[in-house]
Amino acid sequence: MSRLLDIRQTTQEVAEAITAALGIDVEIIDDRLTIIAGTGRYKEKIGQKEEEGNVQSGLTYSQVLQTGEPYVIEDAQNNADYAALEAELAEVCCPIKLGGRVIGLMGLVAFTEQQRHTLLGNRGPLLTFLERMADLLASKVSETKIATELTSIVETIRDGILAVDKDGIITSCNMMAERLIGLTREQLIGIALSTIWPDSSFHEVLQSGVGYRDREEIHTRSTLRRAGMPMHFFTTVMPINASGHGASSADHAPLGAVLSFRDSADVRRMVYDLTEKEESSSFQEIIGTSETIQRVKEQGQKIALSNSTVLITGESGTGKSLFARAIHHSGSRKKRPFITVNCGAIPDALLESELFGYEPGAFTGASKNGKVGKFELANGGTIFLDEIGDLSLHLQVKLLHVLQYREIERVGSTRSLSVDVRVIAATNRDLEQMIADGEFREDLFFRLNVIPLHLPSLRERQEDIPLLLTQALARHARLIGKEISGFDEETMELLVGYHWPGNIRELENVVEYAVNLATERLITVDSIPARLRRTDAGEKETRKLKAQLDVFEKQIIERVLRETGYSVEDKVKAAKLLGISESTLYRRIRELGIRARP
């Protein structure tokens, strides 16, 4: 876009002022040979092209745009390079330059012999005069460019921006300020900021000249906004002193102030993205094909679609946190924060401030700026309270209040903050027994146990163990940089038969240990922890019994299949005769190596 076109009003005013002073017509064109401003007969041609708009024509104007040199045409009628379409007699012209680039040109044109005599007789002073006018226009273009860029920056940043004068009257604002405050620019400019933010400390800056940064402010009272809609911002206020800078001045009272502010939800989201965000999880990432785990995954997928509170139970190491993340990332809150708090890993004295935050100076050692709690960080998203059974009775009361009223109260504060958080809790403890023992509140249990989800132990999904072992082996071998293709038959049998008290977490640790110690392409018994080998020695007779039971079970299934047949419909009949589900029958046929008989 033409730079001169941005200041066309100023350009026309300059042209008319020159003509009024010298009595000679003026033409101003841009670097595309478009007439931007003019007087006399050129005024009617504004917007038209000179030299047919061809900047490569070799005619006079195109030469000036190419060379950047001024020129004087003494006899326009007989000059081959000058297209005298308006019966021009003479012209003095100079380029308009910005940053070493020609952005246009300005010409004084004579149409009478008297004008020609004046023009040529004073060509030196007139050229100097035109150069000064050209510099003036270039300076105006530069200022406009800078102002436009600054406006674009202010309008596109994520912070709300307000400027106030020394009396606290709003003089300007950006679009984000309109959105965050909920009022239009027309409603904001010209009113006192105190009518919108009566509790703000900005007036202290106007008096002292000392600004402040990232101060949390909550504004609940306003004469212009509806009641019950508090504004919760982190605000920075910097004074404007007489020198135009933001620094404070002891000798001069501030001329005003600039305020930048960001919605607290945006700040929480930024903190979450920088410090706590984890990779998303899905139910597809939960390994297992057994009927037991498939049923739990299906239940979890249904749960994800609601916002109800979930209580996940199961032994330690069964993947409760993985299920919690999968529920969050499969629901409507998946693009909002997922915050994890291990209630058993944080001392009770600190857990309250960790969950709910605290006000500045709430206790000895507290940050002077206060702290945002995990519930606030999770606002709009999900908070996962792991090891909920370790929560003290005191904090159980506070959590119950949050679940009932969806609001929190920071340590050291007297005001409540509304939160929109989905709660997923987890424990490996028997909460009902804890209720009977007076260690857990019954009313809190019912609030948490809206949707119960129990995760099976590995003992209950033994058929998934080979797949879990294979996946864990591939991952740890890749991380450590070893080429290991699998487990030998004896080791796989031992690991599948092990009772896994630590469940998936223990399985992962055992595989990592084995990969580190392995010296061959297959994991052998010598590479696994000694405690598993000792357990194996004591269970050999049990495994022999299991092998015998498998033989009898295979014989029974084969006998029933010979009676019913081997088609899909026949297997439905066989399952009913055996008193087992169809999926169990198909699994045992596969595991026992049963083949269809002709």
Coordinates of C-alpha atoms in Angstrom, one line a residue:
M1 CA 0.0 0.0 0.0
S2 CA 1.2 3.5 -0.8
R3 CA 2.8 5.2 2.2
L4 CA 1.7 8.7 1.1
L5 CA -1.9 7.4 0.8
D6 CA -1.9 6.9 4.6
I7 CA -1.4 10.7 5.1
R8 CA -3.3 11.9 2.0
Q9 CA -5.1 14.6 4.1
T10 CA -1.8 16.0 5.3
T11 CA -0.3 15.7 1.8
Q12 CA -3.2 17.8 0.3
E13 CA -2.9 20.4 3.0
V14 CA 0.9 20.8 2.3
A15 CA 0.2 21.1 -1.5
E16 CA -2.4 23.8 -0.9
A17 CA -0.2 25.7 1.5
I18 CA 2.7 25.8 -1.1
T19 CA 0.4 27.0 -3.8
A20 CA -1.0 29.7 -1.5
A21 CA 2.6 30.9 -0.7
L22 CA 4.1 30.7 -4.2
G23 CA 1.2 31.0 -6.5
I24 CA 2.4 27.9 -8.4
D25 CA 0.4 24.6 -8.8
V26 CA 1.7 21.6 -7.0
E27 CA 1.5 17.9 -7.8
I28 CA 2.4 15.1 -5.4
I29 CA 2.5 11.4 -6.6
D30 CA 3.5 8.2 -4.9
D31 CA 5.9 5.5 -5.9
R32 CA 3.3 3.9 -8.1
L33 CA 2.8 7.1 -10.1
T34 CA -0.7 7.7 -8.5
I35 CA -1.6 11.4 -7.9
I36 CA -2.1 11.6 -4.2
A37 CA -2.5 15.4 -3.9
G38 CA -2.5 18.5 -6.1
T39 CA -3.8 22.0 -6.7
G40 CA -5.3 23.7 -9.7
R41 CA -5.9 21.2 -12.6
Y42 CA -4.1 18.4 -10.7
K43 CA -6.7 18.5 -7.9
E44 CA -9.3 17.1 -10.3
K45 CA -6.8 14.3 -11.3
I46 CA -6.3 13.0 -7.7
G47 CA -6.3 9.2 -7.9
Q48 CA -5.3 9.0 -11.5
K49 CA -2.0 7.8 -12.9
E50 CA 0.9 9.7 -14.4
E51 CA 2.9 8.2 -17.2
E52 CA 0.2 5.5 -17.4
G53 CA 1.4 4.1 -14.1
N54 CA 4.5 2.5 -15.8
V55 CA 7.5 3.0 -13.4
Q56 CA 9.8 1.5 -16.0
S57 CA 8.7 3.9 -18.8
G58 CA 11.9 6.0 -18.8
L59 CA 9.9 9.2 -18.6
T60 CA 10.7 12.0 -16.2
Y61 CA 8.7 10.9 -13.2
S62 CA 9.8 7.2 -13.5
Q63 CA 13.4 8.4 -13.7
V64 CA 13.1 10.3 -10.5
L65 CA 11.6 7.3 -8.7
Q66 CA 14.5 5.2 -10.0
T67 CA 17.4 7.6 -9.3
G68 CA 16.1 9.5 -6.3
E69 CA 17.6 12.7 -7.8
P70 CA 15.8 16.1 -8.1
Y71 CA 15.3 17.6 -11.6
V72 CA 14.4 20.9 -13.3
I73 CA 12.6 20.9 -16.7
E74 CA 13.1 24.3 -18.4
D75 CA 11.2 23.6 -21.6
A76 CA 8.5 21.0 -21.0
Q77 CA 6.9 21.3 -24.4
N78 CA 10.1 20.3 -26.2
N79 CA 11.5 17.7 -23.7
A80 CA 11.2 14.2 -25.1
D81 CA 11.1 12.6 -21.6
Y82 CA 8.4 14.9 -20.3
A83 CA 4.8 14.1 -21.1
A84 CA 3.3 17.6 -21.1
L85 CA -0.3 16.5 -21.3
E86 CA -1.6 19.5 -19.4
A87 CA 0.3 22.1 -21.5
E88 CA 3.0 22.5 -18.7
L89 CA 5.8 24.9 -19.5
A90 CA 8.3 24.1 -16.8
E91 CA 8.7 22.1 -13.6
V92 CA 10.9 21.8 -10.5
C93 CA 10.6 18.5 -8.8
C94 CA 12.3 16.6 -6.0
P95 CA 11.8 13.0 -4.6
I96 CA 10.3 12.2 -1.2
K97 CA 12.5 9.7 0.6
L98 CA 12.0 7.5 3.7
G99 CA 14.8 5.5 5.0
G100 CA 16.8 5.8 1.8
R101 CA 13.8 4.6 -0.3
V102 CA 11.9 6.9 -2.7
I103 CA 8.2 6.8 -1.7
G104 CA 7.0 9.5 -4.1
L105 CA 7.8 13.0 -5.5
M106 CA 6.7 16.5 -5.3
G107 CA 6.6 19.0 -8.2
L108 CA 6.1 22.7 -8.8
V109 CA 4.5 23.2 -12.2
A110 CA 4.4 26.4 -14.3
F111 CA 1.5 26.9 -16.8
T112 CA 2.2 30.6 -17.6
E113 CA 5.4 32.5 -18.7
Q114 CA 5.3 34.5 -15.5
Q115 CA 5.2 31.3 -13.4
R116 CA 8.0 29.8 -15.6
H117 CA 10.1 32.9 -15.1
T118 CA 9.6 32.7 -11.3
L119 CA 10.3 29.0 -11.2
L120 CA 13.5 29.0 -13.2
G121 CA 14.8 32.3 -11.7
N122 CA 14.6 30.8 -8.2
R123 CA 15.3 27.2 -8.9
G124 CA 17.9 26.8 -6.2
P125 CA 15.9 28.2 -3.3
L126 CA 12.7 26.4 -4.5
L127 CA 14.5 23.1 -4.7
T128 CA 15.7 23.6 -1.1
F129 CA 12.2 24.5 -0.1
L130 CA 10.7 21.4 -1.8
E131 CA 13.3 19.2 -0.1
R132 CA 12.2 20.5 3.3
M133 CA 8.6 19.9 2.4
A134 CA 9.5 16.4 1.2
D135 CA 11.3 15.7 4.6
L136 CA 8.2 17.0 6.4
L137 CA 5.9 14.5 4.5
A138 CA 8.4 11.6 5.0
S139 CA 8.5 12.4 8.8
K140 CA 4.7 12.3 8.9
V141 CA 4.7 9.0 7.1
S142 CA 7.2 7.6 9.6
E143 CA 5.2 8.8 12.6
T144 CA 2.0 7.3 11.1
K145 CA 3.7 4.0 10.4
I146 CA 5.0 3.9 14.0
A147 CA 1.6 4.9 15.4
T148 CA -0.1 2.2 13.3
E149 CA 2.3 -0.5 14.4
L150 CA 2.0 0.5 18.0
T151 CA -1.8 0.5 17.7
S152 CA -1.7 -3.0 16.1
I153 CA 0.5 -4.2 18.9
V154 CA -1.7 -2.8 21.6
E155 CA -4.8 -4.2 20.0
T156 CA -3.5 -7.7 19.5
I157 CA -1.7 -8.4 22.8
R158 CA -3.5 -10.6 25.3
D159 CA -3.5 -8.0 28.1
G160 CA -6.1 -5.4 28.6
I161 CA -4.6 -1.9 28.3
L162 CA -6.1 1.3 29.8
A163 CA -4.6 4.8 29.9
V164 CA -5.8 7.3 32.5
D165 CA -4.9 11.0 33.0
K166 CA -3.8 12.6 36.3
D167 CA -7.4 12.6 37.5
G168 CA -7.9 9.0 36.8
I169 CA -10.1 9.6 33.8
I170 CA -9.8 6.9 31.1
T171 CA -8.3 8.3 27.9
S172 CA -7.8 5.2 25.8
C173 CA -8.2 1.4 25.9
N174 CA -7.7 -1.6 23.7
M175 CA -10.1 -4.3 22.5
M176 CA -9.0 -6.8 25.2
A177 CA -9.8 -4.2 27.9
E178 CA -13.3 -3.9 26.4
R179 CA -13.8 -7.7 26.5
L180 CA -12.4 -8.2 30.0
I181 CA -14.3 -5.3 31.6
G182 CA -17.5 -6.0 29.6
L183 CA -18.0 -2.4 28.3
T184 CA -17.4 -0.8 24.9
R185 CA -14.7 1.8 24.1
E186 CA -17.4 4.5 23.9
Q187 CA -18.6 3.6 27.4
L188 CA -15.1 3.5 28.9
I189 CA -13.3 6.6 27.5
G190 CA -14.1 9.7 29.4
I191 CA -15.2 8.1 32.7
A192 CA -13.3 7.8 36.0
L193 CA -11.7 4.4 36.4
S194 CA -12.8 4.4 40.0
T195 CA -16.4 3.9 38.8
I196 CA -15.5 0.5 37.4
W197 CA -12.7 -0.5 39.8
P198 CA -13.5 1.3 43.1
D199 CA -11.2 -1.0 45.1
S200 CA -8.1 -0.6 42.8
S201 CA -4.8 0.9 44.0
F202 CA -4.1 2.8 40.8
H203 CA -4.9 6.1 42.5
E204 CA -1.9 5.5 44.8
V205 CA 0.3 5.5 41.7
L206 CA -1.1 8.8 40.5
Q207 CA -0.2 10.3 43.9
S208 CA 3.2 8.7 44.6
G209 CA 4.5 8.1 41.1
V210 CA 5.5 4.6 42.1
G211 CA 4.0 1.8 40.0
Y212 CA 3.4 -1.9 40.9
R213 CA 3.5 -5.1 38.9
D214 CA 1.3 -8.2 38.8
R215 CA -0.9 -7.4 41.8
E216 CA -4.0 -9.6 42.2
E217 CA -7.1 -7.5 42.4
I218 CA -10.8 -8.6 42.7
H219 CA -13.4 -5.9 41.9
T220 CA -16.9 -6.8 42.9
R221 CA -18.5 -3.3 43.1
S222 CA -19.2 -1.3 40.1
T223 CA -21.9 1.3 39.2
L224 CA -21.7 0.3 35.5
R225 CA -21.7 -3.5 35.6
R226 CA -24.3 -6.0 36.8
A227 CA -24.0 -7.2 40.4
G228 CA -22.6 -10.7 41.0
M229 CA -20.0 -10.5 38.3
P230 CA -16.7 -9.9 40.0
M231 CA -13.6 -9.0 37.9
H232 CA -10.5 -11.0 38.9
F233 CA -7.3 -9.6 37.4
F234 CA -3.6 -9.5 37.8
T235 CA -2.8 -5.9 37.3
T236 CA 0.4 -3.8 36.5
V237 CA 0.2 0.0 36.8
M238 CA 3.0 2.3 35.6
P239 CA 3.0 6.1 35.9
I240 CA 3.6 8.5 33.0
N241 CA 5.8 11.4 34.2
A242 CA 6.5 14.7 32.5
S243 CA 9.4 13.3 30.4
G244 CA 7.0 10.7 28.9
H245 CA 8.6 7.7 30.5
G246 CA 7.1 5.3 32.9
A247 CA 9.6 5.8 35.7
S248 CA 8.6 7.6 38.8
S249 CA 9.7 11.1 39.4
A250 CA 10.3 12.8 42.7
D251 CA 10.1 16.3 41.2
H252 CA 7.0 16.0 39.0
A253 CA 3.6 14.5 39.7
P254 CA 2.6 11.8 37.2
L255 CA 0.7 13.0 34.1
G256 CA -1.3 9.8 34.2
A257 CA -0.8 6.1 34.2
V258 CA -1.0 3.0 32.0
L259 CA -2.6 -0.1 33.3
S260 CA -2.2 -3.6 31.9
F261 CA -4.3 -6.4 33.3
R262 CA -5.0 -10.0 32.5
D263 CA -7.8 -12.2 33.6
S264 CA -6.8 -14.5 36.5
A265 CA -8.1 -17.6 34.5
D266 CA -5.6 -16.8 31.7
V267 CA -2.8 -16.5 34.3
R268 CA -3.8 -19.8 35.9
R269 CA -3.9 -21.4 32.4
M270 CA -0.4 -20.1 31.6
V271 CA 1.0 -21.3 34.9
Y272 CA -0.5 -24.7 34.2
D273 CA 0.9 -24.9 30.7
L274 CA 4.4 -23.9 31.9
T275 CA 4.6 -26.1 35.0
E276 CA 2.1 -28.9 35.2
K277 CA 0.8 -29.8 31.8
E278 CA 1.2 -33.4 30.9
E279 CA 0.7 -35.3 27.7
S280 CA -2.9 -36.3 27.1
S281 CA -4.0 -39.9 27.7
S282 CA -6.8 -41.9 26.2
F283 CA -8.5 -45.2 26.9
Q284 CA -6.8 -46.6 23.8
E285 CA -3.5 -46.3 25.6
I286 CA -4.6 -48.4 28.5
I287 CA -3.2 -51.9 27.7
G288 CA -5.3 -55.0 28.0
T289 CA -7.7 -57.2 26.1
S290 CA -9.2 -59.2 28.9
E291 CA -12.9 -59.0 29.5
T292 CA -12.3 -57.5 32.9
I293 CA -10.3 -54.5 31.8
Q294 CA -12.4 -54.0 28.7
R295 CA -15.5 -53.7 30.9
V296 CA -13.8 -51.1 33.1
K297 CA -12.6 -49.1 30.0
E298 CA -16.1 -49.0 28.6
Q299 CA -17.4 -47.7 31.9
G300 CA -14.7 -45.1 32.0
Q301 CA -15.6 -43.8 28.5
K302 CA -19.2 -43.4 29.6
I303 CA -18.1 -41.6 32.7
A304 CA -16.0 -39.1 30.7
L305 CA -19.0 -37.6 29.0
S306 CA -20.4 -36.2 32.3
N307 CA -19.1 -33.7 34.9
S308 CA -20.0 -35.8 37.9
T309 CA -17.5 -36.6 40.7
V310 CA -15.7 -39.9 40.3
L311 CA -14.1 -42.2 42.9
I312 CA -11.6 -44.6 41.6
T313 CA -10.6 -47.5 43.8
G314 CA -8.2 -50.3 43.4
E315 CA -4.9 -51.7 44.8
S316 CA -1.7 -49.7 44.6
G317 CA -0.2 -49.7 41.1
T318 CA -3.4 -50.6 39.1
G319 CA -3.3 -47.4 37.1
K320 CA -5.7 -45.1 38.9
S321 CA -4.0 -41.9 37.7
L322 CA -3.9 -43.2 34.1
F323 CA -7.6 -43.8 34.2
A324 CA -8.2 -40.3 35.7
R325 CA -6.3 -38.6 32.9
A326 CA -8.1 -40.7 30.3
I327 CA -11.5 -39.7 31.7
H328 CA -10.4 -36.0 31.6
H329 CA -9.0 -36.1 28.1
S330 CA -12.0 -38.0 26.7
G331 CA -14.5 -35.5 28.1
S332 CA -15.7 -31.9 27.3
R333 CA -13.0 -30.4 29.6
K334 CA -10.0 -32.0 27.7
K335 CA -8.7 -28.6 26.6
R336 CA -8.7 -27.2 30.1
P337 CA -6.3 -28.0 33.0
F338 CA -5.8 -31.4 34.6
I339 CA -4.3 -30.9 38.0
T340 CA -3.0 -33.7 40.1
V341 CA -2.6 -33.5 43.9
N342 CA -1.2 -36.5 45.9
C343 CA -2.9 -36.1 49.3
G344 CA -0.6 -38.6 50.9
A345 CA 2.6 -37.0 49.8
I346 CA 2.1 -33.5 51.2
P347 CA 2.2 -32.8 54.9
D348 CA -1.2 -31.9 56.3
A349 CA 0.1 -28.5 57.5
L350 CA 0.9 -27.5 53.9
L351 CA -1.8 -29.4 52.0
E352 CA -4.5 -26.8 52.8
S353 CA -2.6 -24.0 51.2
E354 CA -1.6 -26.2 48.4
L355 CA -5.2 -27.0 47.6
F356 CA -6.8 -23.7 48.3
G357 CA -4.0 -21.1 48.1
Y358 CA -3.3 -18.4 50.5
E359 CA -3.4 -14.6 50.8
P360 CA -0.2 -12.4 51.2
G361 CA 1.2 -12.8 54.7
A362 CA -1.3 -15.4 55.7
F363 CA 1.3 -17.2 57.8
T364 CA 5.0 -17.0 58.6
G365 CA 7.1 -17.8 55.5
A366 CA 4.2 -17.1 53.2
S367 CA 5.0 -15.3 49.9
K368 CA 4.3 -11.6 49.9
N369 CA 2.3 -12.0 46.7
G370 CA 0.2 -14.9 48.1
K371 CA -0.3 -18.1 46.1
V372 CA -2.9 -19.6 43.8
G373 CA -4.2 -23.0 44.9
K374 CA -4.6 -26.2 42.9
F375 CA -8.4 -25.7 42.8
E376 CA -8.0 -22.3 41.2
L377 CA -5.4 -23.7 38.7
A378 CA -7.9 -26.4 37.8
N379 CA -10.8 -24.0 37.2
G380 CA -12.7 -25.0 34.2
G381 CA -10.9 -28.4 34.1
T382 CA -10.4 -31.4 36.4
I383 CA -8.6 -31.9 39.7
F384 CA -7.3 -35.4 40.5
L385 CA -7.1 -36.0 44.3
D386 CA -4.9 -39.1 44.6
E387 CA -4.7 -41.0 47.9
I388 CA -7.9 -39.3 49.2
G389 CA -8.0 -41.7 52.1
D390 CA -4.9 -39.9 53.6
L391 CA -6.8 -36.6 53.9
S392 CA -7.1 -35.3 57.5
L393 CA -10.6 -34.8 59.0
H394 CA -10.0 -31.1 59.0
L395 CA -9.4 -31.0 55.3
Q396 CA -12.2 -33.4 54.7
V397 CA -14.6 -30.7 56.0
K398 CA -13.1 -28.1 53.6
L399 CA -13.3 -30.5 50.6
L400 CA -16.9 -31.3 51.4
H401 CA -17.7 -27.5 51.3
V402 CA -16.0 -27.2 47.9
L403 CA -18.0 -30.1 46.5
Q404 CA -21.3 -28.8 48.0
Y405 CA -21.0 -25.1 47.1
R406 CA -18.4 -25.0 44.3
E407 CA -16.4 -22.3 46.0
I408 CA -13.1 -22.1 47.9
E409 CA -11.6 -19.8 50.5
R410 CA -7.9 -19.1 50.5
V411 CA -5.9 -19.4 53.8
G412 CA -6.0 -16.0 55.5
S413 CA -8.9 -14.8 53.4
T414 CA -12.5 -13.9 54.3
R415 CA -13.9 -14.0 50.8
S416 CA -15.0 -17.0 48.7
L417 CA -14.0 -17.6 45.1
S418 CA -16.2 -19.6 42.8
V419 CA -14.6 -22.5 41.0
D420 CA -15.9 -24.8 38.2
V421 CA -13.9 -28.0 38.7
R422 CA -14.6 -31.6 38.1
V423 CA -13.3 -33.8 41.0
I424 CA -11.8 -37.2 40.4
A425 CA -10.6 -38.9 43.6
A426 CA -8.7 -42.1 44.0
T427 CA -7.6 -44.4 46.9
N428 CA -6.3 -47.9 47.6
R429 CA -7.8 -47.9 51.1
D430 CA -11.2 -49.2 52.2
L431 CA -13.1 -45.9 52.8
E432 CA -16.2 -47.7 54.2
Q433 CA -14.1 -49.4 56.9
M434 CA -12.4 -46.0 57.6
I435 CA -15.9 -44.5 58.1
A436 CA -16.7 -47.3 60.6
D437 CA -13.4 -46.5 62.4
G438 CA -14.2 -42.8 62.4
E439 CA -11.3 -41.9 60.1
F440 CA -13.3 -40.7 57.1
R441 CA -16.5 -38.6 56.9
E442 CA -19.5 -40.5 55.6
D443 CA -21.0 -37.4 54.0
L444 CA -17.8 -36.7 52.1
F445 CA -17.7 -40.4 51.0
F446 CA -21.2 -40.0 49.4
R447 CA -20.2 -36.8 47.7
L448 CA -17.1 -38.4 46.2
N449 CA -18.7 -41.8 45.4
V450 CA -21.2 -40.4 42.9
I451 CA -19.7 -42.6 40.2
P452 CA -17.5 -45.4 41.6
L453 CA -15.0 -47.0 39.3
H454 CA -13.0 -50.1 40.6
L455 CA -9.8 -51.1 38.8
P456 CA -9.0 -54.8 38.8
S457 CA -5.6 -56.1 40.1
L458 CA -3.3 -58.0 37.7
R459 CA -4.4 -61.2 39.5
E460 CA -7.9 -60.5 38.2
R461 CA -6.7 -60.0 34.6
Q462 CA -3.9 -62.5 34.3
E463 CA -4.4 -63.0 30.6
D464 CA -3.2 -59.3 30.1
I465 CA 0.2 -60.0 31.7
P466 CA 2.0 -61.2 28.6
L467 CA 0.9 -58.1 26.6
L468 CA 1.9 -55.8 29.5
L469 CA 5.3 -57.5 29.7
T470 CA 5.9 -57.2 26.0
Q471 CA 4.9 -53.5 25.9
A472 CA 7.1 -52.7 28.9
L473 CA 10.1 -54.6 27.5
A474 CA 9.9 -52.8 24.1
R475 CA 9.8 -49.4 25.9
H476 CA 12.6 -50.0 28.4
A477 CA 14.8 -51.7 25.8
R478 CA 14.4 -48.7 23.6
L479 CA 15.2 -46.2 26.4
I480 CA 18.3 -48.1 27.6
G481 CA 19.4 -48.9 24.0
K482 CA 19.5 -52.7 24.1
E483 CA 18.2 -55.1 21.5
I484 CA 16.1 -57.6 23.4
S485 CA 13.4 -59.5 21.5
G486 CA 11.4 -61.0 24.4
F487 CA 11.3 -63.5 27.3
D488 CA 12.3 -67.1 27.2
E489 CA 9.5 -69.6 27.9
E490 CA 10.5 -70.4 31.5
T491 CA 10.7 -66.7 32.4
M492 CA 7.3 -65.8 30.8
E493 CA 5.7 -68.7 32.6
L494 CA 7.1 -67.5 35.9
L495 CA 6.1 -63.9 35.4
V496 CA 2.5 -64.8 34.3
G497 CA 2.1 -67.0 37.3
Y498 CA 3.5 -64.4 39.8
H499 CA 0.8 -62.8 42.0
W500 CA 2.0 -59.2 41.4
P501 CA 1.1 -57.5 44.7
G502 CA 2.4 -54.1 43.3
N503 CA 0.4 -54.6 40.1
I504 CA 1.4 -52.7 36.9
R505 CA 3.8 -50.4 38.8
E506 CA 5.7 -53.5 40.1
L507 CA 5.6 -55.1 36.6
E508 CA 7.2 -52.0 35.1
N509 CA 9.9 -52.0 37.7
V510 CA 10.7 -55.7 37.2
V511 CA 11.0 -55.3 33.4
E512 CA 13.2 -52.3 33.8
Y513 CA 15.4 -54.3 36.2
A514 CA 15.6 -57.2 33.8
V515 CA 16.5 -55.1 30.8
N516 CA 19.4 -53.6 32.7
L517 CA 20.8 -57.0 33.7
A518 CA 20.1 -58.9 30.5
T519 CA 23.1 -60.0 28.5
E520 CA 21.3 -61.9 25.8
R521 CA 18.5 -61.2 23.3
L522 CA 16.0 -63.0 25.5
I523 CA 15.2 -62.2 29.1
T524 CA 16.0 -65.2 31.2
V525 CA 15.2 -66.2 34.8
D526 CA 18.7 -65.0 35.9
S527 CA 17.8 -61.5 34.8
I528 CA 14.7 -61.0 37.0
P529 CA 14.8 -60.0 40.7
A530 CA 15.6 -62.8 43.1
R531 CA 12.4 -62.4 45.1
L532 CA 10.4 -63.5 42.1
R533 CA 12.6 -66.6 41.7
R534 CA 12.1 -67.5 45.3
T535 CA 8.4 -67.2 44.9
D536 CA 8.6 -69.4 41.8
A537 CA 10.4 -72.2 43.7
G538 CA 7.6 -72.3 46.3
E539 CA 4.9 -72.3 43.7
K540 CA 6.1 -75.1 41.4
E541 CA 3.7 -77.6 42.8
T542 CA 0.8 -75.1 42.4
R543 CA 1.8 -74.6 38.7
K544 CA 1.8 -78.4 38.3
L545 CA -1.7 -78.5 39.7
K546 CA -2.8 -75.7 37.3
A547 CA -1.3 -77.7 34.4
Q548 CA -3.3 -80.7 35.4
L549 CA -6.5 -78.6 35.7
D550 CA -5.9 -77.2 32.2
V551 CA -5.7 -80.7 30.8
F552 CA -9.1 -81.7 32.4
E553 CA -10.6 -78.4 31.3
K554 CA -9.5 -78.9 27.7
Q555 CA -11.0 -82.4 27.7
I556 CA -14.3 -81.1 29.0
I557 CA -14.6 -78.3 26.4
E558 CA -13.6 -80.6 23.5
R559 CA -16.2 -83.2 24.6
V560 CA -19.0 -80.5 24.7
L561 CA -17.9 -79.1 21.3
R562 CA -18.0 -82.6 19.8
E563 CA -21.7 -82.8 21.0
T564 CA -22.7 -79.3 19.8
G565 CA -20.4 -78.7 16.8
Y566 CA -17.8 -76.0 16.1
S567 CA -19.9 -73.3 14.3
V568 CA -20.6 -69.9 15.8
E569 CA -24.1 -71.0 16.8
D570 CA -22.8 -74.3 18.1
K571 CA -20.3 -72.4 20.4
V572 CA -23.2 -70.3 21.8
K573 CA -24.9 -73.6 22.8
A574 CA -21.6 -75.0 24.2
A575 CA -21.1 -71.9 26.4
K576 CA -24.6 -72.3 27.8
L577 CA -24.0 -76.0 28.6
L578 CA -20.7 -75.2 30.3
G579 CA -22.2 -72.3 32.3
I580 CA -19.7 -69.7 31.0
S581 CA -19.9 -66.6 28.8
E582 CA -19.2 -66.9 25.1
S583 CA -16.1 -64.6 25.4
T584 CA -14.7 -66.9 28.1
L585 CA -15.2 -70.0 26.0
Y586 CA -13.4 -68.4 23.0
R587 CA -10.6 -67.3 25.3
R588 CA -10.1 -70.8 26.7
I589 CA -10.3 -72.4 23.3
R590 CA -7.5 -70.1 22.2
E591 CA -5.4 -70.5 25.4
L592 CA -5.8 -74.3 25.5
G593 CA -5.0 -74.8 21.8
I594 CA -8.3 -76.5 21.0
R595 CA -8.8 -77.1 17.3
A596 CA -12.0 -77.8 15.3
R597 CA -12.5 -81.4 14.5
P598 CA -13.8 -82.5 11.1

